[in-house]
Coordinates of N, CA and C in Angstrom, one line a residue:
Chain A
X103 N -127.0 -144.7 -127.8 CA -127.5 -143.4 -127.2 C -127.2 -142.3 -128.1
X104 N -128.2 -141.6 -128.4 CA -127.8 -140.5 -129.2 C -127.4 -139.6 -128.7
X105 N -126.1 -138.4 -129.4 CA -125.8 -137.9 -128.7 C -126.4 -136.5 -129.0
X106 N -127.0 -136.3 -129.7 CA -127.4 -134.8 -130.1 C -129.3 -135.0 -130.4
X107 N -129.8 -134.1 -129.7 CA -131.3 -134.5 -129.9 C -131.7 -133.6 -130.4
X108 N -132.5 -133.3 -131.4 CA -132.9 -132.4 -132.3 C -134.5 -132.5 -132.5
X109 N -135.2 -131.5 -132.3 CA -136.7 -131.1 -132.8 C -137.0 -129.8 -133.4
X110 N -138.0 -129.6 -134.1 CA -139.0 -131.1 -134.6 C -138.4 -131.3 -135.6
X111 N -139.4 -132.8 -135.4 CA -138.4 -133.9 -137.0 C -139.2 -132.6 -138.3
X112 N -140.3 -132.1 -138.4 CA -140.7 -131.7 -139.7 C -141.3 -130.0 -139.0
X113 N -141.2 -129.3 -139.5 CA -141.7 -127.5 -139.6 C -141.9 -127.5 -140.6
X114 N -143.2 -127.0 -140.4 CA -143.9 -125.5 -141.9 C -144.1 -124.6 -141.3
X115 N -143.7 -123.9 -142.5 CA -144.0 -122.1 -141.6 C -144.0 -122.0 -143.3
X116 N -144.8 -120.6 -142.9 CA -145.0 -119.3 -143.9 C -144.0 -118.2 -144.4
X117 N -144.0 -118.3 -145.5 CA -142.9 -117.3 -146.4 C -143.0 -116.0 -145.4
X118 N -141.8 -115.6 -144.9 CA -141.3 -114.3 -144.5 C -141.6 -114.8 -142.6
X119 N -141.8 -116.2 -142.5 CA -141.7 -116.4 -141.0 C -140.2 -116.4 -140.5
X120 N -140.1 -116.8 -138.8 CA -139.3 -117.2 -138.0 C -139.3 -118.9 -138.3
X121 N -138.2 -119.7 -138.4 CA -137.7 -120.9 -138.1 C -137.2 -120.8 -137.1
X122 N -137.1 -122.0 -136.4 CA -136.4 -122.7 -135.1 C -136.2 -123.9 -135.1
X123 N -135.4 -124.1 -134.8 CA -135.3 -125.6 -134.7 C -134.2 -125.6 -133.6
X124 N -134.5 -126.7 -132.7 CA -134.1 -126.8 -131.3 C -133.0 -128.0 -131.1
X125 N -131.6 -127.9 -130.5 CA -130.9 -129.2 -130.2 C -130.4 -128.8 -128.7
X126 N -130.1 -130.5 -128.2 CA -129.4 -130.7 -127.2 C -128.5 -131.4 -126.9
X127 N -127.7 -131.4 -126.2 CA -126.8 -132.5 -126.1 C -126.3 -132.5 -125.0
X128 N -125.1 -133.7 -124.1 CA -125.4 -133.9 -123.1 C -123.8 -134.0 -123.0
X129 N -122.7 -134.5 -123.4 CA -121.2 -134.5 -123.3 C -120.8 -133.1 -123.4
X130 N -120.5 -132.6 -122.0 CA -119.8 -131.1 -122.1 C -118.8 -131.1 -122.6
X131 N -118.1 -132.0 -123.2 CA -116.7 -132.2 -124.1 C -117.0 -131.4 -125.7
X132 N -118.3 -131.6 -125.7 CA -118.4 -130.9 -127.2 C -118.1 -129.5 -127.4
X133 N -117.3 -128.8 -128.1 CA -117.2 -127.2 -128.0 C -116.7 -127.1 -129.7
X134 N -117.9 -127.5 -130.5 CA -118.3 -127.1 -132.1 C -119.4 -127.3 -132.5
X135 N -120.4 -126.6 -132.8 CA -121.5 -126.8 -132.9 C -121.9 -126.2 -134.2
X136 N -121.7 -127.4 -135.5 CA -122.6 -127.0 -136.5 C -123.8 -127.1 -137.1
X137 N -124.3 -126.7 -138.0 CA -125.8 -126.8 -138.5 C -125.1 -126.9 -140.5
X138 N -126.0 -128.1 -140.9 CA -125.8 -128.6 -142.1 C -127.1 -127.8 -142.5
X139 N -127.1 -128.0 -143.9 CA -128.2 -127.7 -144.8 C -128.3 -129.2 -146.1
X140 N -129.5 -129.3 -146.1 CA -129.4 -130.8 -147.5 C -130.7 -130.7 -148.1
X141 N -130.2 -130.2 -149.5 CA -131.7 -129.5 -150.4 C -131.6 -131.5 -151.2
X142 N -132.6 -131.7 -151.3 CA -133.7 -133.5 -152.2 C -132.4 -133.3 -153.1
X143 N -131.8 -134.8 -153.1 CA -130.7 -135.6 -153.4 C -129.8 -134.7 -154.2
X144 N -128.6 -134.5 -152.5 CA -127.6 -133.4 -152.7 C -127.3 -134.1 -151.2
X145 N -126.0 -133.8 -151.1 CA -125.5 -134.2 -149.6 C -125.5 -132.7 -149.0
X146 N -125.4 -133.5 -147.4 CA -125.6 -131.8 -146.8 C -124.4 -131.0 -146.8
X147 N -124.4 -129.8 -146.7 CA -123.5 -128.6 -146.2 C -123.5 -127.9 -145.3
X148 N -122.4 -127.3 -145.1 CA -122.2 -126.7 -143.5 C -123.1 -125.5 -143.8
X149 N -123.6 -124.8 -143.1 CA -124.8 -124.0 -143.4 C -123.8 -122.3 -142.2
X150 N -123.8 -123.2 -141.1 CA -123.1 -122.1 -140.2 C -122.9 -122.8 -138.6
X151 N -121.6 -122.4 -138.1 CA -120.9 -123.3 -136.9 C -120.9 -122.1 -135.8
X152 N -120.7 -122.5 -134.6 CA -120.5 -121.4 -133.8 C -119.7 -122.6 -132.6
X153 N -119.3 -121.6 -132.0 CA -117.8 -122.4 -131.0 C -118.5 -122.1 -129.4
X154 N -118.5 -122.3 -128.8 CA -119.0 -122.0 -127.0 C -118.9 -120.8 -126.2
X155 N -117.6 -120.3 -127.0 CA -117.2 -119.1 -126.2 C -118.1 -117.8 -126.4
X156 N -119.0 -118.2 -127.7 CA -119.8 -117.0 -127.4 C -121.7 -117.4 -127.5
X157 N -122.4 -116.6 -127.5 CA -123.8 -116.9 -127.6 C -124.5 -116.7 -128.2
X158 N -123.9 -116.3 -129.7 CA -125.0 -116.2 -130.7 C -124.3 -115.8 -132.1
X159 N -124.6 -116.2 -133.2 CA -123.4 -115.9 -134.1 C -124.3 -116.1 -135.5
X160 N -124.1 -114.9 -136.2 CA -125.5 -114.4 -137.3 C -124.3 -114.3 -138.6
X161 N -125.3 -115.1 -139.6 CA -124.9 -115.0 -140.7 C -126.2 -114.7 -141.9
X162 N -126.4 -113.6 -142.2 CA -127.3 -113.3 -143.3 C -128.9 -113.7 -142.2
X163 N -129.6 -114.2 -142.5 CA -130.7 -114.3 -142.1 C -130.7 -115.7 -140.7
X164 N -129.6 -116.3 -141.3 CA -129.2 -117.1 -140.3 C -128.3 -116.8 -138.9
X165 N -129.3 -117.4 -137.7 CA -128.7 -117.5 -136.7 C -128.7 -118.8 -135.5
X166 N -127.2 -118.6 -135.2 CA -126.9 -119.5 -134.2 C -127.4 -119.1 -132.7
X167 N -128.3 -119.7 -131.3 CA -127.9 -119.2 -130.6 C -127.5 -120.5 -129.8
X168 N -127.0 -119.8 -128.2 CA -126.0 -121.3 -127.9 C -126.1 -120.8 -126.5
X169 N -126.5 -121.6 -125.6 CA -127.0 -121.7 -124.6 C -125.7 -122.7 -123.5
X170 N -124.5 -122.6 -123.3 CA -124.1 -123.2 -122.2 C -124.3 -124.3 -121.2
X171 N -125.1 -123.4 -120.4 CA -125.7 -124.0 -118.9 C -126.7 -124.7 -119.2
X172 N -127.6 -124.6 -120.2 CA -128.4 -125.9 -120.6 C -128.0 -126.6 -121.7
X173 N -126.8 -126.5 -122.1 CA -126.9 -127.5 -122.7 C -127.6 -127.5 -124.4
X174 N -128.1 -126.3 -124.5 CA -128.8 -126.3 -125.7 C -128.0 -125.0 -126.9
X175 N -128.7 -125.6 -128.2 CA -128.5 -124.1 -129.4 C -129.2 -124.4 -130.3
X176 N -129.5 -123.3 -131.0 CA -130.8 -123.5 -132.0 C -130.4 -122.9 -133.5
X177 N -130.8 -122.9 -134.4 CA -130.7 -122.5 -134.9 C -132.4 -121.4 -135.4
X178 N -132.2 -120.1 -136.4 CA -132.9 -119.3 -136.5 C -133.1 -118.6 -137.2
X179 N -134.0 -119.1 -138.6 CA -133.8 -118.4 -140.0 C -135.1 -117.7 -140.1
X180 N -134.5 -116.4 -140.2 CA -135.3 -115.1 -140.0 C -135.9 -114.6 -142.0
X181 N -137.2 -114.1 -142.0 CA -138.0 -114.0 -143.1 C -137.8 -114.9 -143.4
X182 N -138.2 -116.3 -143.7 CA -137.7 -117.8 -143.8 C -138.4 -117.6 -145.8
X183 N -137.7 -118.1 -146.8 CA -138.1 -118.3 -148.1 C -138.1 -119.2 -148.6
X184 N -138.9 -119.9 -149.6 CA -139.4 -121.3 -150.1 C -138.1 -122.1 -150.6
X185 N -137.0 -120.9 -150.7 CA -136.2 -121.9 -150.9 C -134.8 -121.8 -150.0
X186 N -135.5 -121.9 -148.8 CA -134.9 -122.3 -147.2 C -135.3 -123.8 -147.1
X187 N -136.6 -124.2 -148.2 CA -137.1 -125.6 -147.6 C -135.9 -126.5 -147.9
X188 N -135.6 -127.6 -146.9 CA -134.8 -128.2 -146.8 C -134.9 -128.5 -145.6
X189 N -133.7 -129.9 -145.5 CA -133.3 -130.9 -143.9 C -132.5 -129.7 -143.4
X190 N -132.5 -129.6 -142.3 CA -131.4 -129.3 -141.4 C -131.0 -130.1 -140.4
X191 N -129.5 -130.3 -140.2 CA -129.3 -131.1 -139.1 C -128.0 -130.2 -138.2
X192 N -128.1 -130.2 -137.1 CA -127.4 -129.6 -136.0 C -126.3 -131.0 -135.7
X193 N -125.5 -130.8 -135.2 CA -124.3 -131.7 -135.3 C -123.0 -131.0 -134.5
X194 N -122.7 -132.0 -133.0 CA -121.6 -131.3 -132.5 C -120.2 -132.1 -132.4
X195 N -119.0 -131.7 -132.0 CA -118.1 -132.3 -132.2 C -116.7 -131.7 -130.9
X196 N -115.8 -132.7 -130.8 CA -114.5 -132.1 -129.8 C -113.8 -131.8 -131.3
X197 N -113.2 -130.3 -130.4 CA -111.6 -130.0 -131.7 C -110.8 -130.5 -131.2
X198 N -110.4 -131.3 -129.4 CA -109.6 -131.7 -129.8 C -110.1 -133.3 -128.8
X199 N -110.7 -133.7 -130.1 CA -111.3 -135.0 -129.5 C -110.1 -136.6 -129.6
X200 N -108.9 -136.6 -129.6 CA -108.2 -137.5 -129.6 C -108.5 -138.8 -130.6
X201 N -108.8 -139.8 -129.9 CA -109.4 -140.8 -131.5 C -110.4 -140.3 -131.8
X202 N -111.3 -139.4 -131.1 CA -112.8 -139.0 -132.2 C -112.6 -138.0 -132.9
X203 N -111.2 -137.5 -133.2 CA -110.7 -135.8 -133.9 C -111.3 -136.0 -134.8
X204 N -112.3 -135.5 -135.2 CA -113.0 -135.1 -136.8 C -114.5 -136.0 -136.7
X205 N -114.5 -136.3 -135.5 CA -115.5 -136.9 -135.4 C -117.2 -135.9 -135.6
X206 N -118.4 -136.0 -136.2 CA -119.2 -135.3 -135.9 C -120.6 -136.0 -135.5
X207 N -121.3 -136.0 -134.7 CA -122.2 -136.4 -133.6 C -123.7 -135.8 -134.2
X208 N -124.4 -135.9 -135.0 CA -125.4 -135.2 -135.5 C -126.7 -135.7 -135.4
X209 N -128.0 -134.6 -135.1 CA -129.0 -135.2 -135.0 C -129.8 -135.2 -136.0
X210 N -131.2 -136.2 -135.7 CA -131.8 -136.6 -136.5 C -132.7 -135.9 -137.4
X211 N -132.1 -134.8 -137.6 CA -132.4 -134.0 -138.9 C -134.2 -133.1 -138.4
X212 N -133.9 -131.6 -139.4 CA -135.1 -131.5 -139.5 C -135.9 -130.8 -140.7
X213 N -136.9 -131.6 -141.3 CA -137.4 -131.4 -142.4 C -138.1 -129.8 -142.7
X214 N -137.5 -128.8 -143.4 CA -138.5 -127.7 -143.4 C -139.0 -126.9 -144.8
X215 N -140.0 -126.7 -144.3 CA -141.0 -126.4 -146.1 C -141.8 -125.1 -145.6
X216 N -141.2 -124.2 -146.6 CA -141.4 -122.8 -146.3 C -142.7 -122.6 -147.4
X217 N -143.9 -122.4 -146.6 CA -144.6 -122.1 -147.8 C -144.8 -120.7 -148.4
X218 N -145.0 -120.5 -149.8 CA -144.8 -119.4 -150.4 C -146.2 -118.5 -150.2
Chain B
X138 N -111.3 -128.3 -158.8 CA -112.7 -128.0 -157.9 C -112.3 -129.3 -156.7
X139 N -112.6 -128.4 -155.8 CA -112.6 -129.1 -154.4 C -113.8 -130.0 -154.4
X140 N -113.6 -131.8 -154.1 CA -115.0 -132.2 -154.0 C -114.9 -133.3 -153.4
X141 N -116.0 -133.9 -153.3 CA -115.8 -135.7 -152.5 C -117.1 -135.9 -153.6
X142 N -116.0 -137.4 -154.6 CA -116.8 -138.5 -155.0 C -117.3 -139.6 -154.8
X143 N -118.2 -140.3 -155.6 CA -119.0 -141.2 -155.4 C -119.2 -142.0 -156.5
X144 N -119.1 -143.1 -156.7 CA -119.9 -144.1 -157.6 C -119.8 -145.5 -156.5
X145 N -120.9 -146.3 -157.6 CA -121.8 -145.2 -158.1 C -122.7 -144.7 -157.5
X146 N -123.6 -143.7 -158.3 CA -124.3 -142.7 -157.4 C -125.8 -143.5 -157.3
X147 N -125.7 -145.0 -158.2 CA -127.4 -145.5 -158.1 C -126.8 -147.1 -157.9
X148 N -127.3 -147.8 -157.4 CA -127.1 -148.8 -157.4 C -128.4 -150.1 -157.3
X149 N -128.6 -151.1 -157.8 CA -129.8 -151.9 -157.3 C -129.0 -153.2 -157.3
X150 N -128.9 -154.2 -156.5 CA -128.5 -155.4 -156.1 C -129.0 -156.1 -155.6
X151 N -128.9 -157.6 -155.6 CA -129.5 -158.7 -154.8 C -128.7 -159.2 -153.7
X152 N -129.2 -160.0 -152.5 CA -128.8 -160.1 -151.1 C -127.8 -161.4 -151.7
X153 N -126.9 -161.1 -150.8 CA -125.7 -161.5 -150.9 C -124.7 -161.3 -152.2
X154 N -125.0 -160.2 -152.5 CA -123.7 -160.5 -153.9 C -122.9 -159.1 -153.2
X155 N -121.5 -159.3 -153.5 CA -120.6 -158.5 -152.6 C -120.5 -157.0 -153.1
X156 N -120.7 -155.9 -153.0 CA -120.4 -154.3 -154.0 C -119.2 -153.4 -153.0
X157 N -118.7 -153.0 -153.7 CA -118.0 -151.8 -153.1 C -118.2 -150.7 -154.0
X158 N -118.7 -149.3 -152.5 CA -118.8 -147.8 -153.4 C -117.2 -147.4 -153.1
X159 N -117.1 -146.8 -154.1 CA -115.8 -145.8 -153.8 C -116.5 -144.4 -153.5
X160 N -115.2 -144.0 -152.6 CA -115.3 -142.8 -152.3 C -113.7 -141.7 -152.7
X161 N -113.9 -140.9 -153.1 CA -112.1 -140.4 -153.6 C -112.3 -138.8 -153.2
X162 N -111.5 -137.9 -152.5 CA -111.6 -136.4 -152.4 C -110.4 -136.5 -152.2
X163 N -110.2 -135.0 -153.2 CA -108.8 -134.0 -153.9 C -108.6 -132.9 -153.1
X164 N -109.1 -132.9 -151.6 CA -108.3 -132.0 -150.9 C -107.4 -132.3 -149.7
X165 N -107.1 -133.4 -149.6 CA -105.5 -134.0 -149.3 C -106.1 -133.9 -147.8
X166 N -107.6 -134.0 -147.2 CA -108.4 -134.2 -145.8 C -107.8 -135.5 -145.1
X167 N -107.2 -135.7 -144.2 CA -107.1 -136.6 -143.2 C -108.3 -137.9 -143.0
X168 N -109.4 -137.0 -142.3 CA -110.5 -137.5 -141.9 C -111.0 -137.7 -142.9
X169 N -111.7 -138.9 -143.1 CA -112.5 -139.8 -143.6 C -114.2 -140.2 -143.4
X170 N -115.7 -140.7 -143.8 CA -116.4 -141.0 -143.3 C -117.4 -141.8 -143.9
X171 N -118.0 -142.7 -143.9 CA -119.1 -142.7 -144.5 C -120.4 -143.1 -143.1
X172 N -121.2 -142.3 -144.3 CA -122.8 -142.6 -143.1 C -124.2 -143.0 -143.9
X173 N -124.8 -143.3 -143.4 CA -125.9 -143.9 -144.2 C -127.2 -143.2 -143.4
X174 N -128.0 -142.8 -144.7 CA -129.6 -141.7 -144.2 C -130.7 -142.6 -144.4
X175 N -131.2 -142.7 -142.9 CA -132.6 -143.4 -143.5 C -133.6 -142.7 -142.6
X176 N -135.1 -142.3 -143.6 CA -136.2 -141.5 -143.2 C -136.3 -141.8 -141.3
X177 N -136.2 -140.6 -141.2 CA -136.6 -140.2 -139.7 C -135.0 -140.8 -138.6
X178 N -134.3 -141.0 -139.2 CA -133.1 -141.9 -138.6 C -131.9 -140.7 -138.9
X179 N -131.7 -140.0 -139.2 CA -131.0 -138.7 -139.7 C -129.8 -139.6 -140.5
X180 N -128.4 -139.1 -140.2 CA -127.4 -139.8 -140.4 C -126.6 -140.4 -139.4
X181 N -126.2 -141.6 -140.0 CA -125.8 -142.4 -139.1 C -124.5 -142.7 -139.6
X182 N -123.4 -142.6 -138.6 CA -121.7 -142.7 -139.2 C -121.5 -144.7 -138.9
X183 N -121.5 -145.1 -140.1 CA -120.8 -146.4 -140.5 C -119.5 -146.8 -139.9
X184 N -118.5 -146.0 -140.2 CA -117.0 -145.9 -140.3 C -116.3 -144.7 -140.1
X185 N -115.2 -145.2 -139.7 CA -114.2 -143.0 -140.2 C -113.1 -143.6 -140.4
X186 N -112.7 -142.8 -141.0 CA -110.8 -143.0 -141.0 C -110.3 -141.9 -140.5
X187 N -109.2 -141.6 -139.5 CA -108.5 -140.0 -138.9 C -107.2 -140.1 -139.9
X188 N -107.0 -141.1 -140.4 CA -105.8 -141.2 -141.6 C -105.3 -142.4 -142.7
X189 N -104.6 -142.5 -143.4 CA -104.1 -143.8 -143.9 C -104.3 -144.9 -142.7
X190 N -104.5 -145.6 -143.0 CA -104.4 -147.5 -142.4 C -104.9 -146.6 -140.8
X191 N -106.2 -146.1 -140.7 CA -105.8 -145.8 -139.4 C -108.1 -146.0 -139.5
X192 N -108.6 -146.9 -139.1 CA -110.2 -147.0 -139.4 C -110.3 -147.1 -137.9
X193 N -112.1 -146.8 -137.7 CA -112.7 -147.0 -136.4 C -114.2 -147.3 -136.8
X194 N -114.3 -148.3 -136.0 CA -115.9 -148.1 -136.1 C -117.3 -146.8 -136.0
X195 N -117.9 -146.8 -136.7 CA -118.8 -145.7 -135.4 C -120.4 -146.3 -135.3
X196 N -121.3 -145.8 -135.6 CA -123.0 -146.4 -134.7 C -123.5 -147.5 -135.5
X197 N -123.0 -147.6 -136.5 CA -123.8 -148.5 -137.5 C -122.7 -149.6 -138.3
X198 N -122.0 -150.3 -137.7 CA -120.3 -150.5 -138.3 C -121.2 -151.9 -139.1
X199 N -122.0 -153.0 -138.6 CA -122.5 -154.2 -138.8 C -122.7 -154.1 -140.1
X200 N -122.0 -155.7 -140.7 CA -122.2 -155.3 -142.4 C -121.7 -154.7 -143.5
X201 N -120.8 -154.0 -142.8 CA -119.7 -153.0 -143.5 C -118.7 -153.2 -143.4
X202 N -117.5 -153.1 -144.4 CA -116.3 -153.0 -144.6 C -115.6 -151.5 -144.9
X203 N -114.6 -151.4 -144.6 CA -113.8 -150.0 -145.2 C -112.3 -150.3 -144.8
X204 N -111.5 -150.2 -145.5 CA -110.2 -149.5 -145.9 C -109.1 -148.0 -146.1
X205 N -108.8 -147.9 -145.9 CA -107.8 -146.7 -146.0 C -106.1 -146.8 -146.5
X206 N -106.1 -147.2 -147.4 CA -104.6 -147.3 -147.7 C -104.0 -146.4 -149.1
X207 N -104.8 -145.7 -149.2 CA -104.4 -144.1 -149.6 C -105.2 -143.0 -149.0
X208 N -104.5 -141.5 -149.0 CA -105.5 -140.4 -148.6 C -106.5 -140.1 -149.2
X209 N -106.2 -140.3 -150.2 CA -107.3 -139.6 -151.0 C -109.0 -140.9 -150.9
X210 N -108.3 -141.9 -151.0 CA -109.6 -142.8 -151.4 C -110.3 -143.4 -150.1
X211 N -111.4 -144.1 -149.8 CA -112.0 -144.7 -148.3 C -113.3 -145.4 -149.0
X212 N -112.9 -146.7 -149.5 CA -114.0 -147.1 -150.2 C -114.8 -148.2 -149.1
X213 N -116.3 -148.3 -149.2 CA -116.9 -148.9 -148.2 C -117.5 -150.2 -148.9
X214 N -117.2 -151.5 -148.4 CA -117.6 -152.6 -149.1 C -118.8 -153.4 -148.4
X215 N -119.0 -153.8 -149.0 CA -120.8 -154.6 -148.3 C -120.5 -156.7 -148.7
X216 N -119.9 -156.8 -148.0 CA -119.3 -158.3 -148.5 C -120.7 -159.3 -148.6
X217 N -121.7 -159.2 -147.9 CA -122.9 -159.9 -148.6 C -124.2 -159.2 -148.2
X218 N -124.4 -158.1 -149.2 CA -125.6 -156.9 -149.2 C -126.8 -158.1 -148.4
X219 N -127.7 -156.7 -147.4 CA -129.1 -157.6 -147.4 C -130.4 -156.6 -147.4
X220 N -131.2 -156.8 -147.2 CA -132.3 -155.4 -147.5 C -132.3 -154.8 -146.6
X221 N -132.0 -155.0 -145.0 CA -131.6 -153.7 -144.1 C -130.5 -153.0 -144.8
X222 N -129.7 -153.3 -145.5 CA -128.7 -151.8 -146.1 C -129.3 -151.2 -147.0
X223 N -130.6 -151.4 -147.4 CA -130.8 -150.2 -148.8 C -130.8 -149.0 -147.9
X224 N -130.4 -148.0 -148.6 CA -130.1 -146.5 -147.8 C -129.6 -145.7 -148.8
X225 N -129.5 -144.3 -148.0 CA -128.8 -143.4 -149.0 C -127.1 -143.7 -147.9
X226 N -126.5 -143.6 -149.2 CA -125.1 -143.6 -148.1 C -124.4 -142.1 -148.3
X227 N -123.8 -141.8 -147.8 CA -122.4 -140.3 -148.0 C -121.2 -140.6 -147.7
X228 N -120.5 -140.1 -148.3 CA -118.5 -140.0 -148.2 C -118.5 -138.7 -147.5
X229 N -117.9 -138.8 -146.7 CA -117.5 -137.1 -146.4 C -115.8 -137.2 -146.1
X230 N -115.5 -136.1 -145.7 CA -114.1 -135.7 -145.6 C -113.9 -134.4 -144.7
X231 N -112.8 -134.1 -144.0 CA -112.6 -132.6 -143.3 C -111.3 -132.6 -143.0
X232 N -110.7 -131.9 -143.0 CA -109.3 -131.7 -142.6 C -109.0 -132.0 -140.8
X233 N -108.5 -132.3 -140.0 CA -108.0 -132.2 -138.7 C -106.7 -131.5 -138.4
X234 N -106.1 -131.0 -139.5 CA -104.7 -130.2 -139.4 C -105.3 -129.0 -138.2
X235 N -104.7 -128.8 -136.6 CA -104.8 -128.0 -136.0 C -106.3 -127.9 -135.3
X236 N -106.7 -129.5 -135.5 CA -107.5 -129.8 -134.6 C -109.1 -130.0 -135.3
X237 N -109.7 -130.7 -134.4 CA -110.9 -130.7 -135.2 C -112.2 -129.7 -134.9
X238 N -113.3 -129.9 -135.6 CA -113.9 -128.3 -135.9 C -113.7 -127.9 -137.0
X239 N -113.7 -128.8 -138.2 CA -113.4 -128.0 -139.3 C -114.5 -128.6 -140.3
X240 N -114.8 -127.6 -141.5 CA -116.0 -128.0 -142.5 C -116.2 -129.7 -142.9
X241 N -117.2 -130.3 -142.7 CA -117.0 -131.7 -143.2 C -118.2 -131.4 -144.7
X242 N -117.0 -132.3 -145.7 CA -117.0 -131.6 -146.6 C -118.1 -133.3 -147.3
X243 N -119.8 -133.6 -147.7 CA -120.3 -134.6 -148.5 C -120.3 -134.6 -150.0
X244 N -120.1 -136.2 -150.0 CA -120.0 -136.1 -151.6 C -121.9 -136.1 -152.2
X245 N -121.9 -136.6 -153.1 CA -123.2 -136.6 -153.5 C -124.4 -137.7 -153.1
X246 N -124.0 -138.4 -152.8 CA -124.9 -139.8 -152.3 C -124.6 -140.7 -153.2
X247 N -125.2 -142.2 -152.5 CA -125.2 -143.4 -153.5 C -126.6 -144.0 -152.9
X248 N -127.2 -144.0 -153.6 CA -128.1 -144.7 -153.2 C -128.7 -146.2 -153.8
X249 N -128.6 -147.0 -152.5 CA -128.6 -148.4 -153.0 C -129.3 -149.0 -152.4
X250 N -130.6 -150.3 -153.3 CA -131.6 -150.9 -152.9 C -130.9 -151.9 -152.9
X251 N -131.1 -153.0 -152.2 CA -130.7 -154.6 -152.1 C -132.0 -155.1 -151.8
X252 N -132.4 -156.2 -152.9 CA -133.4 -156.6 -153.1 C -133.2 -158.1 -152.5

């Protein structure tokens, strides 16, 4: 059973658009919610994490938002640029998950190609 | 330089002959991982280690081996490759000092066909 559901598998958008990309997840035990980035044969990177206690958490054009009571957060790259194209994967985890401590739960990625 | 290694980083093999990738990171990380990427499948966690001599399965354990009997290293063995494991595989690493929630840190990939 997966625990983190992620759409859509692939986005195109247009140079200087909105991205979105949408996750969910279902164990209220999760309270870390990161977003990777993985540019063609490179492993991914933390891109930007946000924690539960709050609802939205902006870094540069990048934003987190984080929805609670449903269960959902998205990520949200604003003027999006050609070389934004890349996987993203959303990915959540317990800090204090006992045998799963460091465990990270990530979904099935999503492909994006920013055209210029 | 802070990093997580890999060799090797290419590999091509025939079904049943035995390989191990190594994996080695120099930031003294607890946590351990390997996962394997296949199209439309995202990543899938193989193994983890939370410490020395301390392994767990995770979604994809079938076919795989791993060890932990230093910090630094977490090598994944394939005792008789078959062509469901061609994949891209990853090492990762993250600290758990003061809980988890912390950067998980990939190395570069190995990517390996078994023919």
């Amino acid at each position: 059973q997966q625990q983190v559901k992620q759409s859509p598998q692939s986005l195109i958008v247009q140079k200087g658009g909105i991205s979105i990309i949408n996750c969910a997840y279902e164990n209220t035990a999760f309270d870390y919610f990161p977003w990777y980035q993985q540019f063609p044969g490179k492993g991914p990177a933390l891109l930007i994490a946000i924690r539960p206690d709050v609802s939205e958490k902006k870094e540069g054009r990048f934003t987190i938002s984080f929805n609670k009571s449903a269960k959902q957060f998205s990520l949200h790259i604003m003027d999006s640029q050609p070389g934004d194209s890349a996987t993203y994967f959303c990915a959540a985890s317990m800090r204090w998950g006992g045998s799963t401590l460091g465990r990270l739960y990530f979904g099935r990625g999503t492909q994006l190609t920013v055209w210029p | 330089e802070a990093q997580v290694t890999q060799n090797p980083r290419y590999l091509i093999t025939v079904t049943g002959k035995k390989l191990t990738v190594t994996c080695s990171q120099n930031m003294n990380h607890e946590y351990m991982s390997w996962y394997r990427q296949d199209p439309g499948l995202g990543l899938r966690q193989i193994y983890y280690s939370m410490n020395v001599e301390v392994t767990d399965k995770g979604d994809v354990p079938e076919g795989y081996k791993v060890s932990r009997k230093e910090k630094r290293n977490f090598p994944l063995i394939l005792e008789s490759p078959s062509p469901n494991q061609t994949s891209l595989y990853f090492c990762a690493s993250s600290s758990t000092l003061a809980g988890g929630g912390n950067e998980q840190f990939f190395g570069p990939g190995t990517r390996l066909t078994v023919l």
